[in-house]
Amino acid sequence: MRKAAFILIAAATLVISACGSADSSAPQPPAPVSTAASVAATPAGTPAESPTASAVNVLATTTMLGDVVGQILACAGGTVTVLMPTGTDPHDFSASSDQVAAMVTANLVVANGLGLEAGLTDAFENAAADGAKVFEVGPLVNPIELGAGANEHGEEEAGQEHDSLDPHFWFDMNRMALAAELIGAELADSTGDGAYATCAATTAVNIRTAEAGVRSALDSVPADQRILVTDHEALGYLADTYGYEIAGTVIPSSSTLAEPSSGDLADLVATLKAEGVTAIFANVAQTTSLAEAVAAETGMPIKIIPLYVESLGAPDSPAATYIAMMQANADLIAGGLKG
Ligand SMILES: [Zn+2]
């Protein structure tokens, strides 16, 4: 099956390069040196313009995108390199020079975009200037504005960043499924191998199917208890999708890089009391000390429940894959609000 697909691609490549030669009077650049893998799989004399599936190398920034890209490549061929280690805060991650160099040699760099990887802006620009192809998928999945799901108080705060879009789109599994399809289409385009689109369609179906479990858990919370207080403005997509309200955030920003003022924290304490909030959903990758201090200030028995917000969990955690992470978060939210 894979061999047959490859022969078709090799034939298509021959046709394309033949047309290219006929159309162009410019001297052709020397053919790139084939890797061992492409020599083994490429019939003699075929230009190595399209990488063989096994040689396709994709670099993904976040662990969530890394998992989804990994599913596509496990099916269609190739290897994924995930830039951010498990447990990393993507708002606060910067790349090493080796990682910037790896962006340039990758067939594709898959990034979240929408400002999530604030520390990688220069790295993306430098790598792109050196020929890297950076594919930011967030802007293509119909992102929502910051402050979605916020109550009246939250909207006032979000108004300051009215034209900002929320980068945390993975909290809506249907948008992540769409992201998988877009990544697959991009890879199919750049490699000439339709298997990337076909495999991405399967990955998207798996995500959409698993979404039913997440919906079931979040729908099990009575409507008047669907009140979220989170560590920063990260759950807008979840609130928007499942009918939850974001009553407040410990850090009043879409980025963990911001710091709350004492006034912000006093406002949050007042909100927690007024809404009778029973749980603050923190972040396993961040310290919970601020959330604990706010909870203590209310004098109410508020639980601090860390969610897997911006990274998968460790391989032995309940959030080792993107789908498992979303189910784990839904179960933690439902358990925290109902219990
Ligand atoms: Zn965030």
Short mmCIF file of C-alpha atoms and ligand atoms in Angstrom, two decimals:
data_model
loop_
_atom_site.label_atom_id
_atom_site.label_comp_id
_atom_site.label_asym_id
_atom_site.label_seq_id
_atom_site.Cartn_x
_atom_site.Cartn_y
_atom_site.Cartn_z
CA MET A 1 0.00 0.00 0.00
CA ARG A 2 2.64 2.49 1.06
CA LYS A 3 4.94 1.36 -1.73
CA ALA A 4 2.21 1.84 -4.32
CA ALA A 5 1.46 5.30 -2.96
CA PHE A 6 5.11 6.17 -3.12
CA ILE A 7 5.50 5.10 -6.74
CA LEU A 8 2.57 7.34 -7.65
CA ILE A 9 4.22 10.28 -5.91
CA ALA A 10 7.57 9.55 -7.52
CA ALA A 11 5.84 9.50 -10.92
CA ALA A 12 4.07 12.76 -10.14
CA THR A 13 7.38 14.29 -9.10
CA LEU A 14 8.93 13.25 -12.41
CA VAL A 15 6.06 14.86 -14.32
CA ILE A 16 6.28 18.06 -12.31
CA SER A 17 10.04 18.35 -12.69
CA ALA A 18 9.78 17.60 -16.40
CA CYS A 19 7.30 20.47 -16.79
CA GLY A 20 9.53 22.68 -14.70
CA SER A 21 12.52 22.03 -16.94
CA ALA A 22 10.52 22.72 -20.09
CA ASP A 23 9.09 25.98 -18.76
CA SER A 24 12.27 27.37 -17.34
CA SER A 25 15.20 28.64 -19.34
CA ALA A 26 17.13 29.42 -16.17
CA PRO A 27 19.95 27.07 -15.26
CA GLN A 28 18.81 24.42 -12.80
CA PRO A 29 20.43 24.40 -9.37
CA PRO A 30 22.41 21.29 -8.49
CA ALA A 31 20.21 18.49 -7.21
CA PRO A 32 20.17 18.27 -3.41
CA VAL A 33 22.14 15.43 -1.90
CA SER A 34 19.79 12.56 -1.16
CA THR A 35 19.63 11.20 2.33
CA ALA A 36 20.22 7.50 2.84
CA ALA A 37 16.49 6.98 3.34
CA SER A 38 15.48 8.69 0.13
CA VAL A 39 18.17 6.86 -1.85
CA ALA A 40 16.79 3.57 -0.58
CA ALA A 41 13.20 4.42 -1.49
CA THR A 42 13.64 6.56 -4.59
CA PRO A 43 13.97 4.95 -7.99
CA ALA A 44 17.29 5.83 -9.65
CA GLY A 45 17.24 9.15 -11.43
CA THR A 46 14.21 10.57 -9.62
CA PRO A 47 14.84 14.09 -8.35
CA ALA A 48 14.67 14.20 -4.56
CA GLU A 49 12.29 17.17 -4.52
CA SER A 50 9.62 15.50 -2.41
CA PRO A 51 10.90 13.90 0.76
CA THR A 52 9.98 10.27 1.27
CA ALA A 53 7.41 9.80 4.00
CA SER A 54 9.92 8.25 6.37
CA ALA A 55 12.24 11.25 5.97
CA VAL A 56 9.55 13.85 6.70
CA ASN A 57 10.51 15.75 9.81
CA VAL A 58 8.00 18.04 11.50
CA LEU A 59 8.75 20.26 14.43
CA ALA A 60 5.82 21.17 16.71
CA THR A 61 6.02 23.82 19.39
CA THR A 62 3.60 22.68 22.11
CA THR A 63 3.13 19.19 23.54
CA MET A 64 -0.54 19.20 22.46
CA LEU A 65 0.32 19.95 18.84
CA GLY A 66 3.24 17.52 19.12
CA ASP A 67 0.87 14.73 20.07
CA VAL A 68 -1.58 15.49 17.26
CA VAL A 69 1.19 15.82 14.66
CA GLY A 70 2.70 12.61 16.04
CA GLN A 71 -0.60 10.78 15.42
CA ILE A 72 -0.65 11.97 11.81
CA LEU A 73 2.98 11.01 11.18
CA ALA A 74 2.61 7.63 12.90
CA CYS A 75 0.04 6.87 10.21
CA ALA A 76 1.53 8.63 7.18
CA GLY A 77 5.25 8.41 7.92
CA GLY A 78 7.83 10.74 9.39
CA THR A 79 9.05 11.94 12.74
CA VAL A 80 7.90 14.75 15.00
CA THR A 81 10.16 16.77 17.24
CA VAL A 82 8.38 18.61 20.05
CA LEU A 83 10.12 21.84 20.95
CA MET A 84 8.70 22.27 24.46
CA PRO A 85 9.35 19.66 27.12
CA THR A 86 6.35 18.28 29.05
CA GLY A 87 5.27 20.71 31.75
CA THR A 88 6.62 23.79 29.97
CA ASP A 89 4.69 27.05 30.02
CA PRO A 90 4.40 27.97 26.31
CA HIS A 91 4.00 31.67 27.16
CA ASP A 92 7.42 31.63 28.75
CA PHE A 93 9.49 29.35 26.52
CA SER A 94 12.44 30.42 24.41
CA ALA A 95 14.31 28.26 21.92
CA SER A 96 17.97 27.34 22.01
CA SER A 97 20.10 28.08 18.93
CA ASP A 98 20.08 24.34 18.18
CA GLN A 99 16.28 24.42 18.21
CA VAL A 100 16.22 27.40 15.84
CA ALA A 101 18.56 25.46 13.54
CA ALA A 102 16.21 22.45 13.74
CA MET A 103 13.34 24.70 12.59
CA VAL A 104 15.26 25.46 9.41
CA THR A 105 15.93 21.81 8.55
CA ALA A 106 12.40 20.61 9.41
CA ASN A 107 9.95 20.11 6.54
CA LEU A 108 7.41 22.09 8.54
CA VAL A 109 7.27 23.92 11.86
CA VAL A 110 3.79 23.64 13.36
CA ALA A 111 3.09 26.45 15.81
CA ASN A 112 0.03 27.45 17.83
CA GLY A 113 0.36 31.16 17.00
CA LEU A 114 -2.00 33.90 18.27
CA GLY A 115 0.81 35.07 20.53
CA LEU A 116 0.94 31.89 22.64
CA GLU A 117 4.64 31.31 21.97
CA ALA A 118 5.58 34.85 23.01
CA GLY A 119 9.23 33.88 23.53
CA LEU A 120 9.55 32.35 20.06
CA THR A 121 8.60 35.37 17.93
CA ASP A 122 12.21 36.19 17.08
CA ALA A 123 13.10 32.52 16.63
CA PHE A 124 10.26 32.09 14.11
CA GLU A 125 11.38 35.20 12.21
CA ASN A 126 15.03 34.18 12.15
CA ALA A 127 14.22 30.62 11.14
CA ALA A 128 11.80 31.79 8.44
CA ALA A 129 14.47 34.14 7.08
CA ASP A 130 16.72 31.07 6.78
CA GLY A 131 14.07 29.14 4.87
CA ALA A 132 11.98 27.50 7.61
CA LYS A 133 8.29 27.08 6.91
CA VAL A 134 6.38 28.10 10.04
CA PHE A 135 2.72 27.06 9.96
CA GLU A 136 0.73 28.86 12.66
CA VAL A 137 -2.52 26.94 12.92
CA GLY A 138 -4.34 28.98 15.60
CA PRO A 139 -5.35 31.88 13.33
CA LEU A 140 -6.94 29.35 10.92
CA VAL A 141 -9.38 27.72 13.38
CA ASN A 142 -11.76 30.66 13.85
CA PRO A 143 -10.28 31.89 17.15
CA ILE A 144 -12.51 33.60 19.69
CA GLU A 145 -11.86 36.92 21.35
CA LEU A 146 -10.46 37.03 24.84
CA GLY A 147 -13.07 37.26 27.55
CA ALA A 148 -15.49 34.71 26.04
CA GLY A 149 -17.49 33.11 28.81
CA ALA A 150 -16.68 35.97 31.16
CA ASN A 151 -19.31 37.51 33.39
CA GLU A 152 -19.99 41.24 33.45
CA HIS A 153 -16.97 41.92 35.61
CA GLY A 154 -14.69 39.86 33.39
CA GLU A 155 -15.86 41.64 30.25
CA GLU A 156 -14.86 44.99 31.69
CA GLU A 157 -11.35 43.69 32.19
CA ALA A 158 -11.20 41.95 28.84
CA GLY A 159 -12.29 45.16 27.14
CA GLN A 160 -8.77 46.47 27.50
CA GLU A 161 -7.59 43.74 25.14
CA HIS A 162 -10.64 43.84 22.92
CA ASP A 163 -8.85 43.08 19.67
CA SER A 164 -6.81 40.23 21.14
CA LEU A 165 -7.69 36.70 20.14
CA ASP A 166 -7.50 33.84 22.61
CA PRO A 167 -4.61 31.48 21.75
CA HIS A 168 -5.84 28.53 23.88
CA PHE A 169 -7.90 26.94 21.09
CA TRP A 170 -7.01 23.34 22.09
CA PHE A 171 -9.65 23.60 24.84
CA ASP A 172 -12.20 23.18 22.05
CA MET A 173 -11.60 19.70 20.65
CA ASN A 174 -13.51 20.48 17.45
CA ARG A 175 -11.06 23.30 16.73
CA MET A 176 -8.16 20.94 17.49
CA ALA A 177 -9.67 18.39 15.07
CA LEU A 178 -9.83 21.14 12.44
CA ALA A 179 -6.22 22.02 13.25
CA ALA A 180 -5.25 18.37 12.60
CA GLU A 181 -6.94 18.52 9.19
CA LEU A 182 -5.22 21.79 8.32
CA ILE A 183 -1.82 20.43 9.33
CA GLY A 184 -2.47 17.29 7.27
CA ALA A 185 -3.44 19.37 4.25
CA GLU A 186 -0.32 21.50 4.62
CA LEU A 187 1.89 18.39 4.84
CA ALA A 188 0.13 16.78 1.89
CA ASP A 189 0.73 19.98 -0.06
CA SER A 190 4.39 20.35 0.82
CA THR A 191 5.31 16.67 0.36
CA GLY A 192 2.94 15.79 -2.47
CA ASP A 193 1.80 12.79 -0.41
CA GLY A 194 -1.97 12.64 0.10
CA ALA A 195 -1.51 10.15 2.95
CA TYR A 196 -0.91 13.11 5.28
CA ALA A 197 -4.39 14.45 4.59
CA THR A 198 -5.98 11.00 4.85
CA CYS A 199 -4.20 10.23 8.13
CA ALA A 200 -5.06 13.68 9.50
CA ALA A 201 -8.72 13.00 8.73
CA THR A 202 -8.49 9.86 10.88
CA THR A 203 -6.79 11.82 13.66
CA ALA A 204 -9.54 14.44 13.49
CA VAL A 205 -12.25 11.75 13.69
CA ASN A 206 -10.55 10.29 16.77
CA ILE A 207 -10.51 13.71 18.45
CA ARG A 208 -14.16 14.43 17.57
CA THR A 209 -15.20 10.99 18.81
CA ALA A 210 -13.36 11.46 22.11
CA GLU A 211 -15.02 14.85 22.54
CA ALA A 212 -18.25 13.04 23.46
CA GLY A 213 -16.66 11.88 26.73
CA VAL A 214 -15.51 15.40 27.55
CA ARG A 215 -18.96 16.80 26.76
CA SER A 216 -20.62 14.15 28.89
CA ALA A 217 -18.45 15.03 31.91
CA LEU A 218 -18.92 18.80 31.52
CA ASP A 219 -22.66 18.48 30.80
CA SER A 220 -23.06 16.53 34.06
CA VAL A 221 -22.47 19.72 36.08
CA PRO A 222 -25.77 21.50 36.83
CA ALA A 223 -26.03 24.75 34.87
CA ASP A 224 -25.99 26.97 37.97
CA GLN A 225 -22.72 25.38 39.15
CA ARG A 226 -20.80 25.94 35.91
CA ILE A 227 -18.65 28.71 37.33
CA LEU A 228 -14.92 28.64 36.63
CA VAL A 229 -12.13 30.51 38.34
CA THR A 230 -8.81 29.72 36.68
CA ASP A 231 -5.16 30.68 37.06
CA HIS A 232 -5.16 32.82 33.89
CA GLU A 233 -7.54 33.43 30.98
CA ALA A 234 -7.01 30.02 29.40
CA LEU A 235 -10.42 28.32 29.46
CA GLY A 236 -12.46 30.70 27.28
CA TYR A 237 -12.93 28.07 24.54
CA LEU A 238 -14.11 25.48 27.04
CA ALA A 239 -16.51 27.97 28.66
CA ASP A 240 -17.79 29.05 25.24
CA THR A 241 -18.27 25.48 24.01
CA TYR A 242 -19.90 23.94 27.09
CA GLY A 243 -21.87 26.82 28.59
CA TYR A 244 -19.59 27.68 31.50
CA GLU A 245 -18.95 31.10 33.00
CA ILE A 246 -15.45 32.38 33.78
CA ALA A 247 -16.11 34.27 37.03
CA GLY A 248 -12.51 35.38 37.47
CA THR A 249 -8.86 34.53 36.98
CA VAL A 250 -5.95 34.72 39.42
CA ILE A 251 -3.86 36.37 36.68
CA PRO A 252 -6.18 38.73 34.74
CA SER A 253 -4.48 38.04 31.41
CA SER A 254 -4.40 35.54 28.56
CA SER A 255 -0.72 35.06 29.37
CA THR A 256 0.91 33.68 32.48
CA LEU A 257 3.59 36.35 32.06
CA ALA A 258 1.34 39.05 33.55
CA GLU A 259 1.15 39.62 37.28
CA PRO A 260 -2.00 40.56 39.18
CA SER A 261 -2.03 43.77 41.18
CA SER A 262 -3.22 43.76 44.78
CA GLY A 263 -6.39 45.42 43.47
CA ASP A 264 -6.94 42.57 41.01
CA LEU A 265 -6.57 40.03 43.83
CA ALA A 266 -8.94 41.97 46.10
CA ASP A 267 -11.49 42.01 43.24
CA LEU A 268 -11.06 38.26 42.82
CA VAL A 269 -11.60 37.61 46.53
CA ALA A 270 -14.80 39.66 46.33
CA THR A 271 -15.92 37.66 43.26
CA LEU A 272 -15.20 34.32 44.96
CA LYS A 273 -17.32 35.38 47.93
CA ALA A 274 -20.15 36.84 45.84
CA GLU A 275 -20.38 33.81 43.56
CA GLY A 276 -19.88 31.26 46.35
CA VAL A 277 -17.06 29.69 44.37
CA THR A 278 -15.97 26.29 45.68
CA ALA A 279 -12.96 25.58 43.49
CA ILE A 280 -10.11 27.43 41.80
CA PHE A 281 -8.74 25.59 38.78
CA ALA A 282 -5.00 26.08 38.82
CA ASN A 283 -2.31 24.73 36.51
CA VAL A 284 -0.16 21.67 37.18
CA ALA A 285 2.75 23.48 35.52
CA GLN A 286 2.53 26.57 37.72
CA THR A 287 2.87 27.23 41.41
CA THR A 288 -0.50 27.32 43.18
CA SER A 289 0.67 29.63 45.98
CA LEU A 290 -1.17 32.70 44.67
CA ALA A 291 -4.41 30.74 44.19
CA GLU A 292 -4.01 29.33 47.70
CA ALA A 293 -3.46 32.80 49.16
CA VAL A 294 -6.57 34.12 47.41
CA ALA A 295 -8.62 31.14 48.60
CA ALA A 296 -7.37 31.61 52.18
CA GLU A 297 -8.27 35.30 52.04
CA THR A 298 -11.94 34.44 51.43
CA GLY A 299 -12.13 32.36 54.61
CA MET A 300 -14.18 29.86 52.59
CA PRO A 301 -13.28 26.20 51.99
CA ILE A 302 -12.15 26.61 48.38
CA LYS A 303 -10.41 23.67 46.72
CA ILE A 304 -7.36 24.28 44.54
CA ILE A 305 -7.54 21.85 41.62
CA PRO A 306 -4.62 21.90 39.17
CA LEU A 307 -5.61 21.26 35.53
CA TYR A 308 -3.41 20.31 32.59
CA VAL A 309 -3.67 23.75 31.02
CA GLU A 310 -0.87 24.29 28.51
CA SER A 311 1.03 21.03 28.40
CA LEU A 312 0.38 17.33 28.38
CA GLY A 313 1.20 15.53 31.60
CA ALA A 314 4.09 13.11 32.02
CA PRO A 315 3.79 9.73 30.23
CA ASP A 316 2.59 8.05 33.45
CA SER A 317 0.01 10.79 34.17
CA PRO A 318 -3.69 10.70 33.19
CA ALA A 319 -2.90 13.41 30.59
CA ALA A 320 -0.22 11.69 28.52
CA THR A 321 -1.96 12.39 25.20
CA TYR A 322 -4.02 15.33 23.97
CA ILE A 323 -7.27 13.35 24.15
CA ALA A 324 -6.43 12.00 27.62
CA MET A 325 -5.51 15.53 28.76
CA MET A 326 -8.89 16.90 27.71
CA GLN A 327 -10.79 14.07 29.39
CA ALA A 328 -8.67 14.44 32.56
CA ASN A 329 -9.42 18.17 32.66
CA ALA A 330 -13.16 17.63 32.09
CA ASP A 331 -13.25 15.03 34.87
CA LEU A 332 -11.32 17.32 37.23
CA ILE A 333 -13.66 20.24 36.48
CA ALA A 334 -16.82 18.17 36.87
CA GLY A 335 -15.54 16.53 40.05
CA GLY A 336 -14.41 19.85 41.49
CA LEU A 337 -17.68 21.65 40.86
CA LYS A 338 -20.05 18.82 41.80
CA GLY A 339 -18.05 17.49 44.76
ZN ZN B 1 -2.09 30.35 28.63
#
